[in-house]
PDB file of N, CA and C in Angstrom:
ATOM      1  N   MET A   1      -4.165  38.196   4.254  1.00 40.00           N
ATOM      2  CA  MET A   1      -3.217  38.961   5.045  1.00 40.00           C
ATOM      3  C   MET A   1      -3.967  39.831   6.034  1.00 40.00           C
ATOM      4  N   THR A   2      -3.372  40.002   7.198  1.00 42.00           N
ATOM      5  CA  THR A   2      -3.984  40.851   8.204  1.00 42.00           C
ATOM      6  C   THR A   2      -3.680  42.305   7.917  1.00 42.00           C
ATOM      7  N   ALA A   3      -4.316  43.184   8.657  1.00 43.00           N
ATOM      8  CA  ALA A   3      -4.108  44.620   8.447  1.00 43.00           C
ATOM      9  C   ALA A   3      -2.677  45.032   8.733  1.00 43.00           C
ATOM     10  N   THR A   4      -1.953  44.271   9.579  1.00 44.00           N
ATOM     11  CA  THR A   4      -0.576  44.633   9.900  1.00 44.00           C
ATOM     12  C   THR A   4       0.431  43.948   8.995  1.00 44.00           C
ATOM     13  N   ALA A   5      -0.021  43.093   8.106  1.00 45.00           N
ATOM     14  CA  ALA A   5       0.897  42.370   7.233  1.00 45.00           C
ATOM     15  C   ALA A   5       1.528  43.317   6.221  1.00 45.00           C
ATOM     16  N   ASP A   6       2.761  43.031   5.894  1.00 50.00           N
ATOM     17  CA  ASP A   6       3.487  43.836   4.919  1.00 50.00           C
ATOM     18  C   ASP A   6       3.149  43.346   3.517  1.00 50.00           C
ATOM     19  N   ALA A   7       3.099  44.248   2.567  1.00 49.00           N
ATOM     20  CA  ALA A   7       2.761  43.902   1.192  1.00 49.00           C
ATOM     21  C   ALA A   7       3.767  42.935   0.575  1.00 49.00           C
ATOM     22  N   HIS A   8       4.997  42.895   1.094  1.00 50.00           N
ATOM     23  CA  HIS A   8       6.027  42.019   0.541  1.00 50.00           C
ATOM     24  C   HIS A   8       6.017  40.637   1.169  1.00 50.00           C
ATOM     25  N   ALA A   9       5.226  40.435   2.205  1.00 49.00           N
ATOM     26  CA  ALA A   9       5.191  39.141   2.880  1.00 49.00           C
ATOM     27  C   ALA A   9       4.447  38.128   2.018  1.00 49.00           C
ATOM     28  N   THR A  10       4.897  36.890   2.071  1.00 47.00           N
ATOM     29  CA  THR A  10       4.206  35.788   1.413  1.00 47.00           C
ATOM     30  C   THR A  10       3.752  34.840   2.513  1.00 47.00           C
ATOM     31  N   PRO A  11       2.927  33.850   2.191  1.00 50.00           N
ATOM     32  CA  PRO A  11       2.482  32.931   3.237  1.00 50.00           C
ATOM     33  C   PRO A  11       3.622  32.226   3.958  1.00 50.00           C
ATOM     34  N   THR A  12       4.803  32.109   3.318  1.00 55.00           N
ATOM     35  CA  THR A  12       5.924  31.425   3.954  1.00 55.00           C
ATOM     36  C   THR A  12       6.986  32.383   4.490  1.00 55.00           C
ATOM     37  N   SER A  13       6.821  33.682   4.269  1.00 61.00           N
ATOM     38  CA  SER A  13       7.830  34.622   4.757  1.00 61.00           C
ATOM     39  C   SER A  13       7.300  35.353   5.987  1.00 61.00           C
ATOM     40  N   PRO A  14       8.199  35.765   6.874  1.00 76.00           N
ATOM     41  CA  PRO A  14       7.771  36.501   8.056  1.00 76.00           C
ATOM     42  C   PRO A  14       7.196  37.866   7.689  1.00 76.00           C
ATOM     43  N   VAL A  15       6.350  38.372   8.539  1.00 91.00           N
ATOM     44  CA  VAL A  15       5.733  39.678   8.343  1.00 91.00           C
ATOM     45  C   VAL A  15       6.666  40.756   8.875  1.00 91.00           C
ATOM     46  N   ARG A  16       6.863  41.804   8.096  1.00 94.00           N
ATOM     47  CA  ARG A  16       7.677  42.937   8.519  1.00 94.00           C
ATOM     48  C   ARG A  16       6.835  43.804   9.442  1.00 94.00           C
ATOM     49  N   VAL A  17       7.384  44.137  10.604  1.00 97.00           N
ATOM     50  CA  VAL A  17       6.677  44.919  11.606  1.00 97.00           C
ATOM     51  C   VAL A  17       7.481  46.163  11.963  1.00 97.00           C
ATOM     52  N   SER A  18       6.806  47.160  12.487  1.00 97.00           N
ATOM     53  CA  SER A  18       7.433  48.446  12.810  1.00 97.00           C
ATOM     54  C   SER A  18       8.091  48.410  14.175  1.00 97.00           C
ATOM     55  N   GLY A  19       9.187  49.157  14.275  1.00 98.00           N
ATOM     56  CA  GLY A  19       9.878  49.293  15.540  1.00 98.00           C
ATOM     57  C   GLY A  19      10.973  50.336  15.451  1.00 98.00           C
ATOM     58  N   THR A  20      11.772  50.402  16.492  1.00 98.00           N
ATOM     59  CA  THR A  20      12.806  51.427  16.617  1.00 98.00           C
ATOM     60  C   THR A  20      14.144  50.790  16.930  1.00 98.00           C
ATOM     61  N   ILE A  21      15.177  51.241  16.225  1.00 98.00           N
ATOM     62  CA  ILE A  21      16.542  50.888  16.601  1.00 98.00           C
ATOM     63  C   ILE A  21      17.135  52.104  17.300  1.00 98.00           C
ATOM     64  N   ARG A  22      17.753  51.850  18.451  1.00 98.00           N
ATOM     65  CA  ARG A  22      18.414  52.905  19.216  1.00 98.00           C
ATOM     66  C   ARG A  22      19.913  52.676  19.155  1.00 98.00           C
ATOM     67  N   TYR A  23      20.631  53.743  18.860  1.00 98.00           N
ATOM     68  CA  TYR A  23      22.083  53.694  18.766  1.00 98.00           C
ATOM     69  C   TYR A  23      22.679  54.271  20.041  1.00 98.00           C
ATOM     70  N   TRP A  24      23.709  53.624  20.554  1.00 97.00           N
ATOM     71  CA  TRP A  24      24.369  54.091  21.769  1.00 97.00           C
ATOM     72  C   TRP A  24      25.841  54.352  21.500  1.00 97.00           C
ATOM     73  N   ALA A  25      26.385  55.327  22.224  1.00 95.00           N
ATOM     74  CA  ALA A  25      27.823  55.649  22.220  1.00 95.00           C
ATOM     75  C   ALA A  25      28.349  55.859  20.798  1.00 95.00           C
ATOM     76  N   ALA A  26      29.361  55.075  20.383  1.00 95.00           N
ATOM     77  CA  ALA A  26      29.986  55.258  19.071  1.00 95.00           C
ATOM     78  C   ALA A  26      28.995  55.029  17.931  1.00 95.00           C
ATOM     79  N   ALA A  27      28.019  54.170  18.118  1.00 97.00           N
ATOM     80  CA  ALA A  27      27.015  53.944  17.078  1.00 97.00           C
ATOM     81  C   ALA A  27      26.154  55.195  16.893  1.00 97.00           C
ATOM     82  N   LYS A  28      25.809  55.833  17.988  1.00 97.00           N
ATOM     83  CA  LYS A  28      25.018  57.073  17.924  1.00 97.00           C
ATOM     84  C   LYS A  28      25.812  58.167  17.212  1.00 97.00           C
ATOM     85  N   ALA A  29      27.078  58.300  17.555  1.00 96.00           N
ATOM     86  CA  ALA A  29      27.925  59.312  16.914  1.00 96.00           C
ATOM     87  C   ALA A  29      28.076  59.028  15.422  1.00 96.00           C
ATOM     88  N   ALA A  30      28.265  57.767  15.069  1.00 96.00           N
ATOM     89  CA  ALA A  30      28.461  57.407  13.662  1.00 96.00           C
ATOM     90  C   ALA A  30      27.167  57.541  12.853  1.00 96.00           C
ATOM     91  N   ALA A  31      26.020  57.270  13.471  1.00 96.00           N
ATOM     92  CA  ALA A  31      24.729  57.398  12.777  1.00 96.00           C
ATOM     93  C   ALA A  31      24.309  58.851  12.657  1.00 96.00           C
ATOM     94  N   GLY A  32      24.752  59.674  13.607  1.00 96.00           N
ATOM     95  CA  GLY A  32      24.362  61.082  13.602  1.00 96.00           C
ATOM     96  C   GLY A  32      22.982  61.324  14.173  1.00 96.00           C
ATOM     97  N   LEU A  33      22.410  60.304  14.806  1.00 97.00           N
ATOM     98  CA  LEU A  33      21.099  60.429  15.437  1.00 97.00           C
ATOM     99  C   LEU A  33      20.939  59.316  16.473  1.00 97.00           C
ATOM    100  N   PRO A  34      20.066  59.503  17.452  1.00 98.00           N
ATOM    101  CA  PRO A  34      19.946  58.522  18.534  1.00 98.00           C
ATOM    102  C   PRO A  34      19.098  57.303  18.197  1.00 98.00           C
ATOM    103  N   GLU A  35      18.152  57.444  17.273  1.00 98.00           N
ATOM    104  CA  GLU A  35      17.278  56.311  16.948  1.00 98.00           C
ATOM    105  C   GLU A  35      16.591  56.536  15.608  1.00 98.00           C
ATOM    106  N   GLU A  36      16.068  55.430  15.061  1.00 98.00           N
ATOM    107  CA  GLU A  36      15.336  55.473  13.790  1.00 98.00           C
ATOM    108  C   GLU A  36      14.234  54.429  13.807  1.00 98.00           C
ATOM    109  N   ARG A  37      13.218  54.668  13.003  1.00 98.00           N
ATOM    110  CA  ARG A  37      12.113  53.720  12.826  1.00 98.00           C
ATOM    111  C   ARG A  37      12.345  52.916  11.543  1.00 98.00           C
ATOM    112  N   TYR A  38      12.025  51.635  11.610  1.00 98.00           N
ATOM    113  CA  TYR A  38      12.137  50.731  10.462  1.00 98.00           C
ATOM    114  C   TYR A  38      10.992  49.728  10.499  1.00 98.00           C
ATOM    115  N   ARG A  39      10.846  49.010   9.404  1.00 97.00           N
ATOM    116  CA  ARG A  39       9.981  47.833   9.327  1.00 97.00           C
ATOM    117  C   ARG A  39      10.888  46.669   8.964  1.00 97.00           C
ATOM    118  N   ALA A  40      10.812  45.590   9.733  1.00 98.00           N
ATOM    119  CA  ALA A  40      11.639  44.416   9.475  1.00 98.00           C
ATOM    120  C   ALA A  40      11.014  43.211  10.159  1.00 98.00           C
ATOM    121  N   ALA A  41      11.353  42.030   9.682  1.00 97.00           N
ATOM    122  CA  ALA A  41      10.851  40.791  10.263  1.00 97.00           C
ATOM    123  C   ALA A  41      11.864  40.170  11.220  1.00 97.00           C
ATOM    124  N   THR A  42      13.154  40.361  10.926  1.00 97.00           N
ATOM    125  CA  THR A  42      14.209  39.765  11.748  1.00 97.00           C
ATOM    126  C   THR A  42      15.299  40.802  12.021  1.00 97.00           C
ATOM    127  N   LEU A  43      16.145  40.502  12.975  1.00 98.00           N
ATOM    128  CA  LEU A  43      17.271  41.385  13.267  1.00 98.00           C
ATOM    129  C   LEU A  43      18.183  41.494  12.048  1.00 98.00           C
ATOM    130  N   ALA A  44      18.413  40.401  11.346  1.00 98.00           N
ATOM    131  CA  ALA A  44      19.271  40.432  10.154  1.00 98.00           C
ATOM    132  C   ALA A  44      18.688  41.362   9.096  1.00 98.00           C
ATOM    133  N   GLU A  45      17.375  41.298   8.883  1.00 97.00           N
ATOM    134  CA  GLU A  45      16.738  42.173   7.904  1.00 97.00           C
ATOM    135  C   GLU A  45      16.846  43.634   8.329  1.00 97.00           C
ATOM    136  N   LEU A  46      16.638  43.893   9.614  1.00 98.00           N
ATOM    137  CA  LEU A  46      16.775  45.257  10.125  1.00 98.00           C
ATOM    138  C   LEU A  46      18.175  45.790   9.854  1.00 98.00           C
ATOM    139  N   LEU A  47      19.190  45.025  10.210  1.00 98.00           N
ATOM    140  CA  LEU A  47      20.565  45.500  10.039  1.00 98.00           C
ATOM    141  C   LEU A  47      20.912  45.690   8.567  1.00 98.00           C
ATOM    142  N   ALA A  48      20.368  44.862   7.695  1.00 97.00           N
ATOM    143  CA  ALA A  48      20.574  45.055   6.250  1.00 97.00           C
ATOM    144  C   ALA A  48      19.941  46.374   5.801  1.00 97.00           C
ATOM    145  N   GLU A  49      18.763  46.690   6.320  1.00 97.00           N
ATOM    146  CA  GLU A  49      18.092  47.953   5.982  1.00 97.00           C
ATOM    147  C   GLU A  49      18.891  49.154   6.504  1.00 97.00           C
ATOM    148  N   VAL A  50      19.420  49.038   7.718  1.00 98.00           N
ATOM    149  CA  VAL A  50      20.237  50.127   8.282  1.00 98.00           C
ATOM    150  C   VAL A  50      21.464  50.341   7.412  1.00 98.00           C
ATOM    151  N   ARG A  51      22.128  49.251   7.033  1.00 97.00           N
ATOM    152  CA  ARG A  51      23.333  49.371   6.193  1.00 97.00           C
ATOM    153  C   ARG A  51      23.008  50.002   4.844  1.00 97.00           C
ATOM    154  N   LEU A  52      21.874  49.646   4.282  1.00 97.00           N
ATOM    155  CA  LEU A  52      21.452  50.221   3.002  1.00 97.00           C
ATOM    156  C   LEU A  52      21.171  51.714   3.147  1.00 97.00           C
ATOM    157  N   ARG A  53      20.434  52.092   4.177  1.00 97.00           N
ATOM    158  CA  ARG A  53      20.084  53.506   4.384  1.00 97.00           C
ATOM    159  C   ARG A  53      21.310  54.348   4.679  1.00 97.00           C
ATOM    160  N   HIS A  54      22.308  53.766   5.335  1.00 97.00           N
ATOM    161  CA  HIS A  54      23.488  54.520   5.761  1.00 97.00           C
ATOM    162  C   HIS A  54      24.756  54.092   5.013  1.00 97.00           C
ATOM    163  N   ALA A  55      24.607  53.677   3.777  1.00 96.00           N
ATOM    164  CA  ALA A  55      25.756  53.212   2.993  1.00 96.00           C
ATOM    165  C   ALA A  55      26.860  54.257   2.907  1.00 96.00           C
ATOM    166  N   GLU A  56      26.497  55.537   3.005  1.00 96.00           N
ATOM    167  CA  GLU A  56      27.491  56.621   2.916  1.00 96.00           C
ATOM    168  C   GLU A  56      28.175  56.893   4.265  1.00 96.00           C
ATOM    169  N   ARG A  57      27.886  56.102   5.270  1.00 96.00           N
ATOM    170  CA  ARG A  57      28.486  56.267   6.605  1.00 96.00           C
ATOM    171  C   ARG A  57      29.307  55.017   6.960  1.00 96.00           C
ATOM    172  N   PRO A  58      30.498  54.882   6.384  1.00 96.00           N
ATOM    173  CA  PRO A  58      31.293  53.671   6.616  1.00 96.00           C
ATOM    174  C   PRO A  58      31.630  53.437   8.092  1.00 96.00           C
ATOM    175  N   GLN A  59      31.784  54.502   8.867  1.00 97.00           N
ATOM    176  CA  GLN A  59      32.083  54.311  10.288  1.00 97.00           C
ATOM    177  C   GLN A  59      30.916  53.609  10.996  1.00 97.00           C
ATOM    178  N   LEU A  60      29.692  53.974  10.664  1.00 97.00           N
ATOM    179  CA  LEU A  60      28.532  53.302  11.264  1.00 97.00           C
ATOM    180  C   LEU A  60      28.515  51.831  10.867  1.00 97.00           C
ATOM    181  N   LEU A  61      28.806  51.544   9.618  1.00 96.00           N
ATOM    182  CA  LEU A  61      28.807  50.156   9.168  1.00 96.00           C
ATOM    183  C   LEU A  61      29.851  49.334   9.922  1.00 96.00           C
ATOM    184  N   ARG A  62      31.019  49.926  10.177  1.00 96.00           N
ATOM    185  CA  ARG A  62      32.055  49.241  10.963  1.00 96.00           C
ATOM    186  C   ARG A  62      31.596  49.023  12.398  1.00 96.00           C
ATOM    187  N   VAL A  63      31.022  50.057  13.003  1.00 97.00           N
ATOM    188  CA  VAL A  63      30.581  49.950  14.402  1.00 97.00           C
ATOM    189  C   VAL A  63      29.494  48.885  14.531  1.00 97.00           C
ATOM    190  N   LEU A  64      28.543  48.862  13.606  1.00 97.00           N
ATOM    191  CA  LEU A  64      27.474  47.864  13.683  1.00 97.00           C
ATOM    192  C   LEU A  64      28.013  46.436  13.661  1.00 97.00           C
ATOM    193  N   GLY A  65      29.148  46.256  12.992  1.00 95.00           N
ATOM    194  CA  GLY A  65      29.752  44.932  12.919  1.00 95.00           C
ATOM    195  C   GLY A  65      30.314  44.422  14.234  1.00 95.00           C
ATOM    196  N   VAL A  66      30.538  45.315  15.189  1.00 96.00           N
ATOM    197  CA  VAL A  66      31.088  44.893  16.486  1.00 96.00           C
ATOM    198  C   VAL A  66      30.106  45.128  17.638  1.00 96.00           C
ATOM    199  N   CYS A  67      28.922  45.596  17.321  1.00 97.00           N
ATOM    200  CA  CYS A  67      27.916  45.859  18.364  1.00 97.00           C
ATOM    201  C   CYS A  67      27.352  44.571  18.948  1.00 97.00           C
ATOM    202  N   SER A  68      26.933  44.666  20.201  1.00 97.00           N
ATOM    203  CA  SER A  68      26.042  43.687  20.805  1.00 97.00           C
ATOM    204  C   SER A  68      24.641  44.247  20.635  1.00 97.00           C
ATOM    205  N   TYR A  69      23.653  43.374  20.605  1.00 98.00           N
ATOM    206  CA  TYR A  69      22.285  43.827  20.387  1.00 98.00           C
ATOM    207  C   TYR A  69      21.356  43.297  21.467  1.00 98.00           C
ATOM    208  N   LEU A  70      20.429  44.151  21.860  1.00 98.00           N
ATOM    209  CA  LEU A  70      19.315  43.755  22.715  1.00 98.00           C
ATOM    210  C   LEU A  70      18.054  43.903  21.880  1.00 98.00           C
ATOM    211  N   VAL A  71      17.182  42.926  21.932  1.00 98.00           N
ATOM    212  CA  VAL A  71      15.889  43.003  21.257  1.00 98.00           C
ATOM    213  C   VAL A  71      14.827  42.953  22.348  1.00 98.00           C
ATOM    214  N   ASP A  72      14.111  44.043  22.488  1.00 98.00           N
ATOM    215  CA  ASP A  72      13.097  44.178  23.545  1.00 98.00           C
ATOM    216  C   ASP A  72      13.672  43.822  24.913  1.00 98.00           C
ATOM    217  N   GLY A  73      14.910  44.273  25.137  1.00 97.00           N
ATOM    218  CA  GLY A  73      15.572  44.085  26.426  1.00 97.00           C
ATOM    219  C   GLY A  73      16.304  42.775  26.603  1.00 97.00           C
ATOM    220  N   ASP A  74      16.173  41.853  25.656  1.00 98.00           N
ATOM    221  CA  ASP A  74      16.839  40.547  25.763  1.00 98.00           C
ATOM    222  C   ASP A  74      18.107  40.523  24.923  1.00 98.00           C
ATOM    223  N   PRO A  75      19.238  40.089  25.507  1.00 98.00           N
ATOM    224  CA  PRO A  75      20.485  40.014  24.736  1.00 98.00           C
ATOM    225  C   PRO A  75      20.378  38.988  23.604  1.00 98.00           C
ATOM    226  N   VAL A  76      20.901  39.349  22.437  1.00 98.00           N
ATOM    227  CA  VAL A  76      20.916  38.447  21.288  1.00 98.00           C
ATOM    228  C   VAL A  76      22.055  37.445  21.433  1.00 98.00           C
ATOM    229  N   GLY A  77      23.181  37.898  21.972  1.00 96.00           N
ATOM    230  CA  GLY A  77      24.328  37.018  22.145  1.00 96.00           C
ATOM    231  C   GLY A  77      24.824  36.492  20.815  1.00 96.00           C
ATOM    232  N   SER A  78      25.117  35.209  20.757  1.00 96.00           N
ATOM    233  CA  SER A  78      25.686  34.611  19.547  1.00 96.00           C
ATOM    234  C   SER A  78      24.629  34.022  18.613  1.00 96.00           C
ATOM    235  N   ARG A  79      23.359  34.248  18.900  1.00 97.00           N
ATOM    236  CA  ARG A  79      22.298  33.724  18.027  1.00 97.00           C
ATOM    237  C   ARG A  79      22.410  34.302  16.617  1.00 97.00           C
ATOM    238  N   ASP A  80      22.047  33.514  15.637  1.00 98.00           N
ATOM    239  CA  ASP A  80      22.005  33.948  14.243  1.00 98.00           C
ATOM    240  C   ASP A  80      20.983  35.075  14.129  1.00 98.00           C
ATOM    241  N   HIS A  81      21.407  36.223  13.612  1.00 97.00           N
ATOM    242  CA  HIS A  81      20.513  37.377  13.513  1.00 97.00           C
ATOM    243  C   HIS A  81      19.294  37.084  12.636  1.00 97.00           C
ATOM    244  N   ALA A  82      19.419  36.170  11.682  1.00 97.00           N
ATOM    245  CA  ALA A  82      18.286  35.812  10.830  1.00 97.00           C
ATOM    246  C   ALA A  82      17.225  35.025  11.602  1.00 97.00           C
ATOM    247  N   ALA A  83      17.616  34.430  12.718  1.00 97.00           N
ATOM    248  CA  ALA A  83      16.674  33.643  13.531  1.00 97.00           C
ATOM    249  C   ALA A  83      16.005  34.476  14.624  1.00 97.00           C
ATOM    250  N   VAL A  84      16.435  35.731  14.773  1.00 97.00           N
ATOM    251  CA  VAL A  84      15.871  36.600  15.813  1.00 97.00           C
ATOM    252  C   VAL A  84      14.706  37.381  15.203  1.00 97.00           C
ATOM    253  N   GLU A  85      13.488  36.897  15.452  1.00 97.00           N
ATOM    254  CA  GLU A  85      12.298  37.533  14.895  1.00 97.00           C
ATOM    255  C   GLU A  85      11.906  38.753  15.720  1.00 97.00           C
ATOM    256  N   LEU A  86      11.362  39.744  15.051  1.00 98.00           N
ATOM    257  CA  LEU A  86      10.928  40.979  15.695  1.00 98.00           C
ATOM    258  C   LEU A  86       9.409  40.994  15.799  1.00 98.00           C
ATOM    259  N   ALA A  87       8.894  41.464  16.939  1.00 96.00           N
ATOM    260  CA  ALA A  87       7.453  41.580  17.160  1.00 96.00           C
ATOM    261  C   ALA A  87       7.035  43.033  16.969  1.00 96.00           C
ATOM    262  N   GLU A  88       5.782  43.250  16.614  1.00 97.00           N
ATOM    263  CA  GLU A  88       5.272  44.609  16.407  1.00 97.00           C
ATOM    264  C   GLU A  88       5.652  45.502  17.582  1.00 97.00           C
ATOM    265  N   GLY A  89       6.198  46.695  17.269  1.00 98.00           N
ATOM    266  CA  GLY A  89       6.607  47.644  18.296  1.00 98.00           C
ATOM    267  C   GLY A  89       7.972  47.350  18.901  1.00 98.00           C
ATOM    268  N   TRP A  90       8.745  46.485  18.270  1.00 98.00           N
ATOM    269  CA  TRP A  90      10.056  46.083  18.767  1.00 98.00           C
ATOM    270  C   TRP A  90      10.965  47.282  19.020  1.00 98.00           C
ATOM    271  N   THR A  91      11.933  47.048  19.909  1.00 98.00           N
ATOM    272  CA  THR A  91      13.031  47.993  20.128  1.00 98.00           C
ATOM    273  C   THR A  91      14.329  47.201  20.087  1.00 98.00           C
ATOM    274  N   VAL A  92      15.246  47.645  19.248  1.00 98.00           N
ATOM    275  CA  VAL A  92      16.577  47.051  19.169  1.00 98.00           C
ATOM    276  C   VAL A  92      17.567  48.091  19.663  1.00 98.00           C
ATOM    277  N   GLU A  93      18.424  47.693  20.581  1.00 98.00           N
ATOM    278  CA  GLU A  93      19.477  48.551  21.103  1.00 98.00           C
ATOM    279  C   GLU A  93      20.793  48.093  20.480  1.00 98.00           C
ATOM    280  N   ALA A  94      21.515  49.007  19.822  1.00 98.00           N
ATOM    281  CA  ALA A  94      22.828  48.724  19.241  1.00 98.00           C
ATOM    282  C   ALA A  94      23.884  49.233  20.211  1.00 98.00           C
ATOM    283  N   LEU A  95      24.608  48.296  20.836  1.00 97.00           N
ATOM    284  CA  LEU A  95      25.544  48.620  21.915  1.00 97.00           C
ATOM    285  C   LEU A  95      26.982  48.318  21.485  1.00 97.00           C
ATOM    286  N   PRO A  96      27.746  49.344  21.123  1.00 96.00           N
ATOM    287  CA  PRO A  96      29.137  49.103  20.763  1.00 96.00           C
ATOM    288  C   PRO A  96      29.959  48.733  22.006  1.00 96.00           C
ATOM    289  N   PRO A  97      31.094  48.070  21.792  1.00 91.00           N
ATOM    290  CA  PRO A  97      31.972  47.804  22.935  1.00 91.00           C
ATOM    291  C   PRO A  97      32.458  49.122  23.536  1.00 91.00           C
ATOM    292  N   PHE A  98      32.673  49.151  24.822  1.00 79.00           N
ATOM    293  CA  PHE A  98      33.170  50.365  25.441  1.00 79.00           C
ATOM    294  C   PHE A  98      34.199  49.994  26.493  1.00 79.00           C
ATOM    295  N   ALA A  99      35.080  50.946  26.784  1.00 57.00           N
ATOM    296  CA  ALA A  99      36.190  50.715  27.723  1.00 57.00           C
ATOM    297  C   ALA A  99      35.649  50.340  29.092  1.00 57.00           C
ATOM    298  N   GLY A 100      36.314  49.377  29.717  1.00 55.00           N
ATOM    299  CA  GLY A 100      35.944  48.971  31.064  1.00 55.00           C
ATOM    300  C   GLY A 100      34.789  48.005  31.113  1.00 55.00           C
ATOM    301  N   GLY A 101      34.173  47.681  29.930  1.00 50.00           N
ATOM    302  CA  GLY A 101      33.010  46.799  29.920  1.00 50.00           C
ATOM    303  C   GLY A 101      33.369  45.446  29.559  1.00 50.00           C
TER     304      GLY A 101
END
């Protein structure tokens, strides 16, 4: 394993890397903060970690379910979140729907 490899990674599993999720609009209000740091290998893993950390915030969990996501500036669109791999230093933007958009 390399120095950046996560202790939970196996030769067949992706490596968990550090990055930041940024919450916008209703997601920011529901999270109670603008951004957080996490370690994750995929967008699906990141969102599972966010849901676990914020289990006591049902409004955030609802908002995350309707958000669009950008990963390092690229729209995720309809891609399977488990297939969206994260690179070291990633940034995920959680963008809830908003009026007029």
